[in-house]
């Protein structure tokens, strides 16, 4: 489904899961713990801290891009 309501529901569910993971990492001080992302080709190793930092940074960048597009459109 591609409606705004469906997108909001998906974001709410994914956001809740992401926050739960970040809290578990924080609670065990696991920022430097690594994992392998087998979906990468080839698989790559990341730390939880680097992934959280990437998600937050990229999210801020995307919000700025959207703001600029909306401003340009009036």
mmCIF file with all atom_site columns, C-alpha atoms in Angstrom:
data_model
loop_
_atom_site.group_PDB
_atom_site.id
_atom_site.type_symbol
_atom_site.label_atom_id
_atom_site.label_alt_id
_atom_site.label_comp_id
_atom_site.label_asym_id
_atom_site.label_entity_id
_atom_site.label_seq_id
_atom_site.pdbx_PDB_ins_code
_atom_site.Cartn_x
_atom_site.Cartn_y
_atom_site.Cartn_z
_atom_site.occupancy
_atom_site.B_iso_or_equiv
_atom_site.pdbx_formal_charge
_atom_site.auth_seq_id
_atom_site.auth_comp_id
_atom_site.auth_asym_id
_atom_site.auth_atom_id
_atom_site.pdbx_PDB_model_num
ATOM 1  C CA . UNK A 1 1  ? 0.000  0.000   0.000  1.00 0.00 ? 1  UNK A CA 1
ATOM 2  C CA . UNK A 1 2  ? 1.307  3.461   -0.922 1.00 0.00 ? 2  UNK A CA 1
ATOM 3  C CA . UNK A 1 3  ? -1.139 5.743   0.862  1.00 0.00 ? 3  UNK A CA 1
ATOM 4  C CA . UNK A 1 4  ? 0.019  8.371   3.347  1.00 0.00 ? 4  UNK A CA 1
ATOM 5  C CA . UNK A 1 5  ? -1.720 6.461   6.140  1.00 0.00 ? 5  UNK A CA 1
ATOM 6  C CA . UNK A 1 6  ? 0.092  3.243   5.224  1.00 0.00 ? 6  UNK A CA 1
ATOM 7  C CA . UNK A 1 7  ? 3.431  5.065   5.034  1.00 0.00 ? 7  UNK A CA 1
ATOM 8  C CA . UNK A 1 8  ? 2.849  6.598   8.463  1.00 0.00 ? 8  UNK A CA 1
ATOM 9  C CA . UNK A 1 9  ? 2.016  3.181   9.903  1.00 0.00 ? 9  UNK A CA 1
ATOM 10 C CA . UNK A 1 10 ? 5.163  1.642   8.390  1.00 0.00 ? 10 UNK A CA 1
ATOM 11 C CA . UNK A 1 11 ? 7.329  4.484   9.701  1.00 0.00 ? 11 UNK A CA 1
ATOM 12 C CA . UNK A 1 12 ? 5.783  4.209   13.168 1.00 0.00 ? 12 UNK A CA 1
ATOM 13 C CA . UNK A 1 13 ? 6.464  0.467   13.316 1.00 0.00 ? 13 UNK A CA 1
ATOM 14 C CA . UNK A 1 14 ? 10.003 0.736   11.929 1.00 0.00 ? 14 UNK A CA 1
ATOM 15 C CA . UNK A 1 15 ? 10.784 3.706   14.175 1.00 0.00 ? 15 UNK A CA 1
ATOM 16 C CA . UNK A 1 16 ? 9.662  1.834   17.267 1.00 0.00 ? 16 UNK A CA 1
ATOM 17 C CA . UNK A 1 17 ? 11.842 -1.156  16.342 1.00 0.00 ? 17 UNK A CA 1
ATOM 18 C CA . UNK A 1 18 ? 14.833 1.088   15.619 1.00 0.00 ? 18 UNK A CA 1
ATOM 19 C CA . UNK A 1 19 ? 14.468 2.901   18.951 1.00 0.00 ? 19 UNK A CA 1
ATOM 20 C CA . UNK A 1 20 ? 14.218 -0.418  20.798 1.00 0.00 ? 20 UNK A CA 1
ATOM 21 C CA . UNK A 1 21 ? 17.446 -1.651  19.180 1.00 0.00 ? 21 UNK A CA 1
ATOM 22 C CA . UNK A 1 22 ? 19.279 1.611   19.936 1.00 0.00 ? 22 UNK A CA 1
ATOM 23 C CA . UNK A 1 23 ? 18.160 1.454   23.581 1.00 0.00 ? 23 UNK A CA 1
ATOM 24 C CA . UNK A 1 24 ? 19.392 -2.141  23.918 1.00 0.00 ? 24 UNK A CA 1
ATOM 25 C CA . UNK A 1 25 ? 22.756 -1.145  22.433 1.00 0.00 ? 25 UNK A CA 1
ATOM 26 C CA . UNK A 1 26 ? 22.941 1.865   24.769 1.00 0.00 ? 26 UNK A CA 1
ATOM 27 C CA . UNK A 1 27 ? 21.992 -0.177  27.837 1.00 0.00 ? 27 UNK A CA 1
ATOM 28 C CA . UNK A 1 28 ? 24.820 -2.647  27.254 1.00 0.00 ? 28 UNK A CA 1
ATOM 29 C CA . UNK A 1 29 ? 27.283 0.036   26.043 1.00 0.00 ? 29 UNK A CA 1
ATOM 30 C CA . UNK A 1 30 ? 27.534 -1.865  22.783 1.00 0.00 ? 30 UNK A CA 1
ATOM 31 C CA . UNK A 1 31 ? 28.322 1.023   20.430 1.00 0.00 ? 31 UNK A CA 1
ATOM 32 C CA . UNK A 1 32 ? 31.580 -0.626  19.310 1.00 0.00 ? 32 UNK A CA 1
ATOM 33 C CA . UNK A 1 33 ? 30.040 -4.100  18.920 1.00 0.00 ? 33 UNK A CA 1
ATOM 34 C CA . UNK A 1 34 ? 30.223 -5.266  15.346 1.00 0.00 ? 34 UNK A CA 1
ATOM 35 C CA . UNK A 1 35 ? 27.949 -7.216  13.056 1.00 0.00 ? 35 UNK A CA 1
ATOM 36 C CA . UNK A 1 36 ? 28.078 -8.456  9.491  1.00 0.00 ? 36 UNK A CA 1
ATOM 37 C CA . UNK A 1 37 ? 25.504 -7.190  7.021  1.00 0.00 ? 37 UNK A CA 1
ATOM 38 C CA . UNK A 1 38 ? 25.095 -10.209 4.774  1.00 0.00 ? 38 UNK A CA 1
ATOM 39 C CA . UNK A 1 39 ? 22.792 -8.245  2.439  1.00 0.00 ? 39 UNK A CA 1
ATOM 40 C CA . UNK A 1 40 ? 25.764 -6.187  1.229  1.00 0.00 ? 40 UNK A CA 1
ATOM 41 C CA . UNK A 1 41 ? 27.586 -7.550  -1.793 1.00 0.00 ? 41 UNK A CA 1
ATOM 42 C CA . UNK A 1 42 ? 30.125 -8.473  -0.610 1.00 0.00 ? 42 UNK A CA 1
ATOM 43 C CA . UNK A 1 43 ? 29.045 -8.752  3.054  1.00 0.00 ? 43 UNK A CA 1
ATOM 44 C CA . UNK A 1 44 ? 30.486 -5.976  5.209  1.00 0.00 ? 44 UNK A CA 1
ATOM 45 C CA . UNK A 1 45 ? 31.197 -5.478  8.908  1.00 0.00 ? 45 UNK A CA 1
ATOM 46 C CA . UNK A 1 46 ? 29.784 -2.460  10.754 1.00 0.00 ? 46 UNK A CA 1
ATOM 47 C CA . UNK A 1 47 ? 29.558 -1.298  14.364 1.00 0.00 ? 47 UNK A CA 1
ATOM 48 C CA . UNK A 1 48 ? 26.239 -0.396  15.930 1.00 0.00 ? 48 UNK A CA 1
ATOM 49 C CA . UNK A 1 49 ? 27.536 3.080   16.748 1.00 0.00 ? 49 UNK A CA 1
ATOM 50 C CA . UNK A 1 50 ? 28.525 3.779   13.153 1.00 0.00 ? 50 UNK A CA 1
ATOM 51 C CA . UNK A 1 51 ? 25.150 2.621   11.846 1.00 0.00 ? 51 UNK A CA 1
ATOM 52 C CA . UNK A 1 52 ? 23.199 4.752   14.322 1.00 0.00 ? 52 UNK A CA 1
ATOM 53 C CA . UNK A 1 53 ? 25.347 7.774   13.459 1.00 0.00 ? 53 UNK A CA 1
ATOM 54 C CA . UNK A 1 54 ? 24.804 7.135   9.743  1.00 0.00 ? 54 UNK A CA 1
ATOM 55 C CA . UNK A 1 55 ? 21.026 6.806   10.130 1.00 0.00 ? 55 UNK A CA 1
ATOM 56 C CA . UNK A 1 56 ? 20.775 10.046  12.121 1.00 0.00 ? 56 UNK A CA 1
ATOM 57 C CA . UNK A 1 57 ? 23.064 11.986  9.772  1.00 0.00 ? 57 UNK A CA 1
ATOM 58 C CA . UNK A 1 58 ? 21.392 10.742  6.607  1.00 0.00 ? 58 UNK A CA 1
ATOM 59 C CA . UNK A 1 59 ? 17.933 11.422  8.055  1.00 0.00 ? 59 UNK A CA 1
ATOM 60 C CA . UNK A 1 60 ? 18.933 15.024  8.762  1.00 0.00 ? 60 UNK A CA 1
ATOM 61 C CA . UNK A 1 61 ? 20.279 15.382  5.225  1.00 0.00 ? 61 UNK A CA 1
ATOM 62 C CA . UNK A 1 62 ? 17.089 14.012  3.697  1.00 0.00 ? 62 UNK A CA 1
ATOM 63 C CA . UNK A 1 63 ? 14.936 16.364  5.775  1.00 0.00 ? 63 UNK A CA 1
ATOM 64 C CA . UNK A 1 64 ? 17.002 19.299  4.499  1.00 0.00 ? 64 UNK A CA 1
ATOM 65 C CA . UNK A 1 65 ? 16.598 18.153  0.882  1.00 0.00 ? 65 UNK A CA 1
ATOM 66 C CA . UNK A 1 66 ? 12.826 17.935  1.346  1.00 0.00 ? 66 UNK A CA 1
ATOM 67 C CA . UNK A 1 67 ? 12.711 21.394  2.971  1.00 0.00 ? 67 UNK A CA 1
ATOM 68 C CA . UNK A 1 68 ? 14.581 22.895  0.059  1.00 0.00 ? 68 UNK A CA 1
ATOM 69 C CA . UNK A 1 69 ? 12.345 21.181  -2.489 1.00 0.00 ? 69 UNK A CA 1
ATOM 70 C CA . UNK A 1 70 ? 9.213  22.421  -0.701 1.00 0.00 ? 70 UNK A CA 1
ATOM 71 C CA . UNK A 1 71 ? 10.658 25.947  -0.499 1.00 0.00 ? 71 UNK A CA 1
ATOM 72 C CA . UNK A 1 72 ? 11.477 25.902  -4.226 1.00 0.00 ? 72 UNK A CA 1
ATOM 73 C CA . UNK A 1 73 ? 7.917  24.803  -4.962 1.00 0.00 ? 73 UNK A CA 1
ATOM 74 C CA . UNK A 1 74 ? 6.488  27.610  -2.854 1.00 0.00 ? 74 UNK A CA 1
#
